[in-house]
CSV table of C-alpha atoms and ligand atoms in Angstrom, one decimal:
chain,number,residue,atom,x,y,z
K,202,MET,CA,16.7,46.2,23.9
K,203,ASN,CA,15.8,48.1,21.4
K,204,PRO,CA,18.0,50.5,19.7
K,205,MET,CA,19.3,53.7,21.4
K,206,LYS,CA,19.0,55.8,18.4
K,207,PRO,CA,15.3,55.8,17.4
K,208,ILE,CA,14.9,55.0,14.4
K,209,GLN,CA,12.2,56.3,13.1
K,210,SER,CA,15.2,59.1,12.3
K,211,ILE,CA,16.2,56.6,9.3
K,212,SER,CA,15.0,58.0,6.3
K,213,PRO,CA,12.8,56.8,3.4
K,214,GLU,CA,15.3,57.6,1.6
K,215,ARG,CA,18.1,55.4,3.1
K,216,LEU,CA,15.2,51.9,3.2
K,217,PRO,CA,16.9,49.7,0.1
K,218,GLU,CA,20.2,50.8,1.7
K,219,LEU,CA,20.0,49.6,4.8
K,220,LEU,CA,17.1,46.7,3.3
K,221,ARG,CA,20.1,45.4,2.1
K,222,ARG,CA,23.7,45.6,3.8
K,223,MET,CA,21.2,45.3,7.8
K,224,PRO,CA,22.5,41.8,9.4
K,225,LYS,CA,20.2,39.2,8.7
K,226,ALA,CA,18.9,35.6,8.9
K,227,GLU,CA,17.2,33.2,6.6
K,228,LEU,CA,15.0,30.3,7.3
K,229,HIS,CA,13.2,28.9,4.2
K,230,MET,CA,14.7,28.1,1.1
K,231,HIS,CA,14.9,25.2,-1.1
K,232,ILE,CA,18.4,24.2,-1.7
K,233,GLU,CA,17.7,22.9,-5.2
K,234,GLY,CA,15.4,26.2,-5.9
K,235,SER,CA,18.5,27.7,-5.9
K,236,LEU,CA,19.3,26.7,-8.9
K,237,GLU,CA,20.9,28.8,-10.8
K,238,PRO,CA,20.2,28.1,-14.8
K,239,GLU,CA,23.2,28.6,-15.4
K,240,LEU,CA,24.6,26.1,-12.2
K,241,MET,CA,22.0,23.6,-14.2
K,242,PHE,CA,23.6,24.0,-17.5
K,243,ALA,CA,27.1,23.9,-16.2
K,244,LEU,CA,25.9,20.2,-13.9
K,245,ALA,CA,24.3,19.0,-17.0
K,246,ALA,CA,27.2,18.7,-19.2
K,247,ARG,CA,29.3,17.7,-16.7
K,248,ASN,CA,26.6,14.8,-15.9
K,249,GLY,CA,26.5,13.7,-20.0
K,250,LEU,CA,23.7,14.7,-20.1
K,251,THR,CA,21.3,17.9,-21.7
K,252,VAL,CA,18.2,20.2,-20.5
K,253,PRO,CA,15.5,20.1,-21.8
K,254,TYR,CA,15.8,24.0,-23.6
K,255,ASP,CA,17.7,25.6,-26.1
K,256,ASP,CA,19.5,27.9,-23.5
K,257,VAL,CA,19.7,29.1,-20.0
K,258,GLU,CA,17.4,32.5,-22.0
K,259,ALA,CA,14.6,29.9,-22.4
K,260,LEU,CA,15.4,27.9,-19.6
K,261,ARG,CA,14.3,32.1,-17.5
K,262,ARG,CA,11.4,32.0,-19.6
K,263,ALA,CA,10.1,28.9,-19.1
K,264,TYR,CA,9.1,30.0,-15.2
K,265,VAL,CA,6.4,31.2,-15.6
K,266,PHE,CA,3.4,29.4,-12.5
K,267,GLY,CA,-0.3,29.4,-12.4
K,268,ASN,CA,0.0,27.2,-8.8
K,269,LEU,CA,2.6,25.7,-7.1
K,270,GLN,CA,2.6,22.4,-8.9
K,271,GLU,CA,3.2,24.0,-11.3
K,272,PHE,CA,5.7,25.1,-10.7
K,273,LEU,CA,6.7,22.1,-8.3
K,274,ASP,CA,6.6,20.7,-11.9
K,275,ILE,CA,9.4,22.1,-13.3
K,276,TYR,CA,10.9,22.6,-10.0
K,277,HIS,CA,11.6,18.4,-9.5
K,278,ALA,CA,12.8,18.5,-13.5
K,279,GLY,CA,15.5,21.1,-12.8
K,280,THR,CA,17.1,18.5,-10.0
K,281,MET,CA,18.0,15.7,-12.5
K,282,VAL,CA,21.0,17.6,-13.2
K,283,LEU,CA,22.5,17.0,-9.9
K,284,ARG,CA,24.9,13.8,-9.5
K,285,CYS,CA,27.0,13.5,-7.7
K,286,GLU,CA,28.1,14.6,-4.1
K,287,GLN,CA,30.5,17.8,-5.7
K,288,ASP,CA,26.9,19.0,-8.3
K,289,PHE,CA,25.8,19.3,-4.0
K,290,TYR,CA,28.4,20.9,-3.2
K,291,ASP,CA,28.7,23.6,-5.3
K,292,MET,CA,25.0,24.7,-5.8
K,293,THR,CA,25.0,25.4,-1.4
K,294,TRP,CA,28.3,26.6,-2.9
K,295,ALA,CA,26.8,29.3,-5.1
K,296,TYR,CA,23.7,29.7,-2.5
K,297,LEU,CA,26.0,30.5,0.2
K,298,GLN,CA,28.7,32.9,-1.4
K,299,ARG,CA,24.6,34.2,-2.4
K,300,ALA,CA,23.5,34.3,1.0
K,301,ALA,CA,27.0,36.1,2.7
K,302,ALA,CA,25.9,39.0,0.1
K,303,ASP,CA,22.9,40.0,1.3
K,304,HIS,CA,24.5,40.2,5.1
K,305,VAL,CA,22.7,37.2,6.5
K,306,LEU,CA,24.8,36.0,9.4
K,307,HIS,CA,22.9,33.2,9.2
K,308,THR,CA,20.4,30.1,6.9
K,309,GLU,CA,18.6,27.0,8.0
K,310,ILE,CA,18.9,25.2,4.5
K,311,PHE,CA,15.9,22.5,3.5
K,312,PHE,CA,16.8,19.8,1.3
K,313,ASP,CA,14.6,16.5,0.3
K,314,THR,CA,16.3,13.6,0.2
K,315,GLN,CA,13.8,11.4,-1.6
K,316,THR,CA,13.3,13.4,-4.4
K,317,HIS,CA,16.8,12.4,-4.8
K,318,THR,CA,16.8,8.5,-4.3
K,319,GLY,CA,14.6,8.6,-6.5
K,320,HIS,CA,16.7,9.3,-9.5
K,321,GLY,CA,19.2,7.1,-8.4
K,322,VAL,CA,21.0,9.6,-6.4
K,323,SER,CA,21.8,8.1,-2.7
K,324,ALA,CA,20.7,10.4,0.3
K,325,ASP,CA,24.8,9.8,1.7
K,326,VAL,CA,25.7,11.7,-1.3
K,327,VAL,CA,23.0,14.9,-1.1
K,328,ILE,CA,23.6,14.7,2.4
K,329,SER,CA,27.7,15.3,2.4
K,330,GLY,CA,28.0,17.4,-0.4
K,331,LEU,CA,25.3,20.1,1.3
K,332,HIS,CA,27.7,20.1,4.5
K,333,ARG,CA,31.0,20.2,3.1
K,334,ALA,CA,29.7,23.3,1.2
K,335,CYS,CA,27.7,24.9,4.5
K,336,VAL,CA,31.7,24.2,6.7
K,337,ASP,CA,33.5,25.7,3.9
K,338,ALA,CA,30.9,28.7,4.0
K,339,GLN,CA,31.5,29.5,8.0
K,340,ALA,CA,35.8,28.9,7.7
K,341,GLN,CA,35.8,30.7,4.4
K,342,LEU,CA,32.3,33.3,4.3
K,343,GLY,CA,31.7,34.2,8.5
K,344,ILE,CA,27.8,32.3,7.7
K,345,SER,CA,26.7,29.2,9.6
K,346,ALA,CA,24.2,27.5,8.4
K,347,SER,CA,22.2,24.8,9.4
K,348,LEU,CA,20.4,21.8,7.5
K,349,ILE,CA,16.7,20.8,7.3
K,350,LEU,CA,15.7,17.7,5.7
K,351,CYS,CA,12.4,17.3,4.5
K,352,PHE,CA,10.1,15.9,3.7
K,353,LEU,CA,7.5,15.0,0.5
K,354,ARG,CA,3.8,15.3,1.1
K,355,HIS,CA,2.6,13.9,-1.9
K,356,LEU,CA,4.2,10.8,-1.2
K,357,SER,CA,3.4,7.9,1.5
K,358,GLU,CA,4.7,8.3,5.5
K,359,ALA,CA,7.1,4.8,4.7
K,360,GLU,CA,8.4,6.9,2.4
K,361,ALA,CA,9.5,9.2,4.7
K,362,PHE,CA,9.9,6.4,7.7
K,363,GLU,CA,12.7,5.4,5.0
K,364,ALA,CA,14.4,9.2,3.8
K,365,LEU,CA,15.0,9.4,7.7
K,366,GLU,CA,16.5,6.0,8.5
K,367,GLN,CA,18.6,6.4,5.3
K,368,ALA,CA,19.5,9.8,7.5
K,369,MET,CA,20.2,8.4,10.7
K,370,PRO,CA,24.1,7.9,9.6
K,371,HIS,CA,23.3,12.0,9.8
K,372,LEU,CA,22.3,12.8,12.9
K,373,ASP,CA,24.4,16.2,13.5
K,374,LYS,CA,24.6,17.0,10.2
K,375,LEU,CA,20.7,18.2,10.4
K,376,VAL,CA,18.5,20.8,12.8
K,377,GLY,CA,15.5,19.4,11.5
K,378,VAL,CA,12.9,17.6,9.4
K,379,GLY,CA,10.5,19.4,7.6
K,380,LEU,CA,7.5,19.5,5.2
K,381,ALA,CA,7.9,20.3,1.8
K,382,SER,CA,6.2,19.7,-1.4
K,383,SER,CA,2.2,19.2,-3.4
K,384,GLU,CA,-0.5,21.5,0.2
K,385,LEU,CA,-3.5,21.0,-1.5
K,386,GLY,CA,-5.3,17.7,-0.8
K,387,HIS,CA,-1.4,16.2,1.0
K,388,PRO,CA,-2.8,17.9,4.7
K,389,PRO,CA,0.3,17.4,7.6
K,390,GLU,CA,-1.3,14.2,10.2
K,391,LYS,CA,-1.0,11.6,7.8
K,392,PHE,CA,3.4,12.4,9.4
K,393,ALA,CA,2.2,12.6,12.8
K,394,ARG,CA,4.4,9.4,13.5
K,395,VAL,CA,7.7,10.5,11.8
K,396,PHE,CA,7.4,14.3,13.1
K,397,ALA,CA,7.3,11.8,16.8
K,398,LYS,CA,10.3,9.6,15.8
K,399,ALA,CA,12.5,13.2,14.9
K,400,ARG,CA,11.4,14.8,17.5
K,401,GLY,CA,12.6,12.2,19.6
K,402,LEU,CA,16.1,11.7,17.7
K,403,GLY,CA,16.6,16.0,19.2
K,404,LEU,CA,15.3,17.3,16.5
K,405,HIS,CA,13.4,20.8,15.2
K,406,LEU,CA,10.0,20.3,13.5
K,407,VAL,CA,8.3,22.5,10.8
K,408,ALA,CA,6.4,22.1,7.8
K,409,HIS,CA,4.6,24.4,5.6
K,410,ALA,CA,1.4,25.1,6.2
K,411,GLY,CA,-1.5,27.5,4.8
K,412,GLU,CA,0.6,28.1,1.3
K,413,GLU,CA,-2.0,27.9,-0.8
K,414,GLY,CA,-3.9,25.5,2.0
K,415,PRO,CA,-6.3,26.1,4.4
K,416,PRO,CA,-6.2,27.5,8.2
K,417,ALA,CA,-7.2,23.7,9.2
K,418,TYR,CA,-3.7,21.9,7.9
K,419,ILE,CA,-2.0,25.0,10.1
K,420,TRP,CA,-4.0,24.1,13.4
K,421,SER,CA,-3.1,20.3,12.2
K,422,ALA,CA,0.8,20.8,12.0
K,423,LEU,CA,0.6,22.5,15.3
K,424,ASP,CA,-1.1,19.8,17.2
K,425,ALA,CA,-0.9,16.6,15.6
K,426,LEU,CA,2.9,17.8,14.0
K,427,LYS,CA,3.8,19.8,16.7
K,428,VAL,CA,5.8,22.1,15.1
K,429,GLU,CA,8.4,25.2,15.9
K,430,ARG,CA,7.4,26.8,13.0
K,431,ILE,CA,5.0,28.0,10.2
K,432,ASP,CA,6.5,27.9,7.2
K,433,HIS,CA,4.2,30.2,4.4
K,434,GLY,CA,1.6,30.8,6.7
K,435,VAL,CA,0.2,32.9,5.2
K,436,GLN,CA,-3.5,31.6,5.2
K,437,ALA,CA,-3.9,31.8,9.1
K,438,MET,CA,-4.5,35.6,8.7
K,439,LYS,CA,-8.5,34.3,7.3
K,440,ASP,CA,-8.8,33.0,10.9
K,441,ALA,CA,-8.7,35.0,14.2
K,442,ALA,CA,-9.2,32.0,16.7
K,443,LEU,CA,-5.9,30.4,14.5
K,444,VAL,CA,-4.1,33.5,14.6
K,445,ALA,CA,-4.9,34.3,18.7
K,446,ARG,CA,-2.7,30.6,19.1
K,447,LEU,CA,0.5,31.7,17.1
K,448,VAL,CA,0.4,34.4,19.3
K,449,LYS,CA,0.4,33.3,21.9
K,450,ASP,CA,3.2,30.4,21.8
K,451,LYS,CA,5.3,32.9,19.2
K,452,ILE,CA,5.2,30.8,16.7
K,453,PRO,CA,7.3,32.1,14.2
K,454,LEU,CA,5.8,32.4,10.6
K,455,THR,CA,8.7,32.1,7.4
K,456,VAL,CA,6.6,34.0,5.1
K,457,CYS,CA,8.6,34.4,0.8
K,458,PRO,CA,6.4,37.0,-0.6
K,459,LEU,CA,8.6,36.7,-3.8
K,460,SER,CA,6.6,33.3,-3.8
K,461,ASN,CA,3.6,33.9,-3.4
K,462,LEU,CA,3.7,36.2,-6.5
K,463,LYS,CA,5.4,34.3,-8.7
K,464,LEU,CA,2.9,31.4,-7.2
K,465,ARG,CA,0.1,33.0,-7.1
K,466,VAL,CA,-1.8,32.9,-3.8
K,467,PHE,CA,-1.5,36.9,-4.4
K,468,PRO,CA,-2.2,38.8,-7.4
K,469,GLN,CA,-0.3,41.3,-6.4
K,470,LEU,CA,2.9,42.8,-4.2
K,471,ALA,CA,0.9,45.1,-2.8
K,472,GLN,CA,-1.8,42.6,-1.3
K,473,HIS,CA,0.3,40.9,0.6
K,474,ASN,CA,-0.4,40.4,3.1
K,475,LEU,CA,2.9,40.7,6.0
K,476,VAL,CA,1.7,44.2,7.6
K,477,GLN,CA,-1.5,42.7,8.8
K,478,MET,CA,0.0,39.1,9.8
K,479,LEU,CA,2.9,42.3,11.8
K,480,ASP,CA,0.6,44.6,12.9
K,481,ALA,CA,-1.6,41.0,14.6
K,482,GLY,CA,1.9,40.1,16.5
K,483,LEU,CA,3.1,37.6,14.8
K,484,VAL,CA,6.7,36.8,14.4
K,485,ALA,CA,6.5,36.5,10.5
K,486,THR,CA,10.0,37.3,9.4
K,487,VAL,CA,10.8,37.5,4.9
K,488,ASN,CA,12.5,35.1,3.3
K,489,SER,CA,13.5,33.0,-0.3
K,490,ASP,CA,12.0,29.8,-0.8
K,491,ASP,CA,13.0,29.1,-4.2
K,492,PRO,CA,15.4,32.3,-5.8
K,493,ALA,CA,16.7,30.9,-8.4
K,494,TYR,CA,12.9,30.5,-10.1
K,495,PHE,CA,11.4,33.5,-8.3
K,496,GLY,CA,13.3,35.9,-8.8
K,497,GLY,CA,15.4,37.0,-6.4
K,498,TYR,CA,17.0,36.6,-2.9
K,499,VAL,CA,16.0,37.3,0.3
K,500,ASN,CA,17.3,41.3,-0.1
K,501,GLU,CA,15.0,41.2,-3.6
K,502,ASN,CA,12.7,40.0,-1.3
K,503,PHE,CA,12.9,42.5,1.1
K,504,THR,CA,13.5,45.6,-1.4
K,505,GLN,CA,10.1,44.4,-3.6
K,506,THR,CA,8.5,44.0,-0.5
K,507,PHE,CA,9.1,47.2,1.0
K,508,ALA,CA,8.6,49.0,-2.1
K,509,ALA,CA,5.1,47.4,-2.6
K,510,LEU,CA,3.7,48.3,0.9
K,511,GLN,CA,5.4,50.6,2.2
K,512,LEU,CA,6.8,49.5,4.9
K,513,THR,CA,9.4,51.6,7.3
K,514,ALA,CA,12.7,51.4,9.0
K,515,GLN,CA,10.7,50.9,12.1
K,516,HIS,CA,9.6,47.3,10.3
K,517,ALA,CA,13.4,46.3,8.9
K,518,TYR,CA,14.2,46.4,12.6
K,519,GLN,CA,11.1,44.5,13.5
K,520,LEU,CA,12.1,41.5,10.6
K,521,ALA,CA,15.4,41.0,11.7
K,522,LEU,CA,14.7,40.7,14.1
K,523,ASN,CA,12.1,38.2,14.6
K,524,SER,CA,15.0,36.3,11.5
K,525,PHE,CA,17.3,36.0,15.3
K,526,GLU,CA,14.6,34.6,17.4
K,527,ALA,CA,12.9,32.6,15.3
K,528,SER,CA,16.6,30.4,14.0
K,529,PHE,CA,17.4,27.2,16.2
K,530,LEU,CA,20.4,29.0,16.8
K,531,ASP,CA,21.4,28.5,21.4
K,532,ALA,CA,20.0,31.4,23.3
K,533,SER,CA,23.5,33.0,23.4
K,534,VAL,CA,24.1,33.0,19.9
K,535,LYS,CA,21.0,34.3,19.4
K,536,LEU,CA,21.7,36.8,22.0
K,537,ALA,CA,24.6,38.0,20.1
K,538,TYR,CA,22.3,38.9,17.6
K,539,ARG,CA,20.6,40.9,18.7
K,540,HIS,CA,23.0,43.4,19.4
K,541,ARG,CA,24.9,42.8,16.0
K,542,LEU,CA,21.6,44.2,14.4
K,543,ASN,CA,21.3,46.9,17.2
K,544,GLU,CA,24.3,47.8,16.3
K,545,PHE,CA,24.1,48.4,13.5
K,546,PHE,CA,20.3,50.2,12.7
K,547,GLU,CA,22.6,52.6,16.0
K,548,THR,CA,25.3,53.3,13.6
K,549,PHE,CA,24.0,53.3,9.8
K,550,VAL,CA,24.2,56.8,9.2
C,244,ADE,N1,9.2,23.2,-2.4
C,244,ADE,C1,10.1,23.8,-2.9
C,244,ADE,N2,9.1,24.9,-3.4
C,244,ADE,C2,7.9,24.3,-2.1
C,244,ADE,C3,7.4,25.3,-1.8
C,244,ADE,N3,6.8,27.3,-1.8
C,244,ADE,N4,5.8,25.0,-1.0
C,244,ADE,C4,6.0,23.5,-0.9
C,244,ADE,N5,7.3,23.0,-1.3
C,244,ADE,C5,7.9,22.7,-2.0
C,245,ZN,ZN1,9.4,26.4,0.4
C-alpha cells in the first residue's frame, strides 16, 4: 500500500527537508570509507603513528581522484591508523551517529578484513570493534546495523577463503559477504566457490559489479556468484537484456551517486542515469559508498542528486521504499518500516 495522501501535493521547495527527514536504509557504505580526516589524525596520534599529510585540510585536498584505483590507493593508506578494537569501534560509532542523524533506520555496513590482516591486525579485532558499535547503536541510537564482509577481488581465491575461515568464529555477527576493490581486470567468477561456501553457511550474497566494469561482470555476479543484490550496477543500462533480467528477478542495485561523480563514472551529476534506472523498473537505492572521501553521507547524496536530476517527492518515496525492500531485514520488519515510511509521507507538512 502507498501513503493515503497524494505525494504530488508535496511542494518542490519542501523536497530537501523531505529528503533529510524521511526514514531510509543505507545498504552500500564501506566503514573504512567513513573514516574522516579528523578521526584519522586522532587515531594516528593515539597509536603513535603519523599521517603523511601536514593536517586535516592538506589530507582533504588530496581527495581528488581520476578513477577507482586512484581512490583505493589513498583509502588503503588511510586504514593504516586502525590498530586496535577501540579504533574500529570509534570509526563505526562515528558513522552510526551520522547515519542516525540522517534518519537512517537500518544500515548494512561493508567492511573487509584482508586490508587489516595484511598489516598485522587480526580479523577478530576488526569484527569485534565493528560489532560492539552496532550493538551500542541499536541500544542508544535506535538504529539497526548489520555487517557484510567484503572479499578483495584483486587478491586470490585462496586469500578470500582464508578471510572467510578467519571470520567463522564471528558468523553470528555477519549478515552476508560481498566483493569489493579494483573492478577492471577482476571479473567476479574467480570467487564462485567461496561465494558458494558462504551461501552454504546461510550468508546473503552481494557484489560490486558494473561500477567501472562492463555489463558482463554483472551477468557473472548474478550467474556465477548468485548474488542477491548488485552494488553500483550503473553500467547495466548499456545492456537491455541485462536490465530485463534485473527487473524480472527484482535484483536491487545499490547506487552511489556522489561516488560515481568523484570517481568520474559520470562527468556530472546531471548526467547520472538514476532516473533511467528507476524508469526502467529497476529496484535502485541511493547510498554513500565512502562518505568521508566522496563529499557526503546518504542525505547529501539524496539532496545533491535530486537537485541535479530534478527528481520529485514520488521518486523520494520510491527510493526510500526500495531501500527497505532491498535490505536483508525480515519480512515483518520490512512491513513495519513500510508503514513508518507511509506515515511519514502522510504527515509531512
Ligand atoms: N571499496 C571501497 N569503495 C569501493 C568502491 N567504490 N568500489 C570498489 N571497492 C570499494
Ligand atoms: Zn562500494
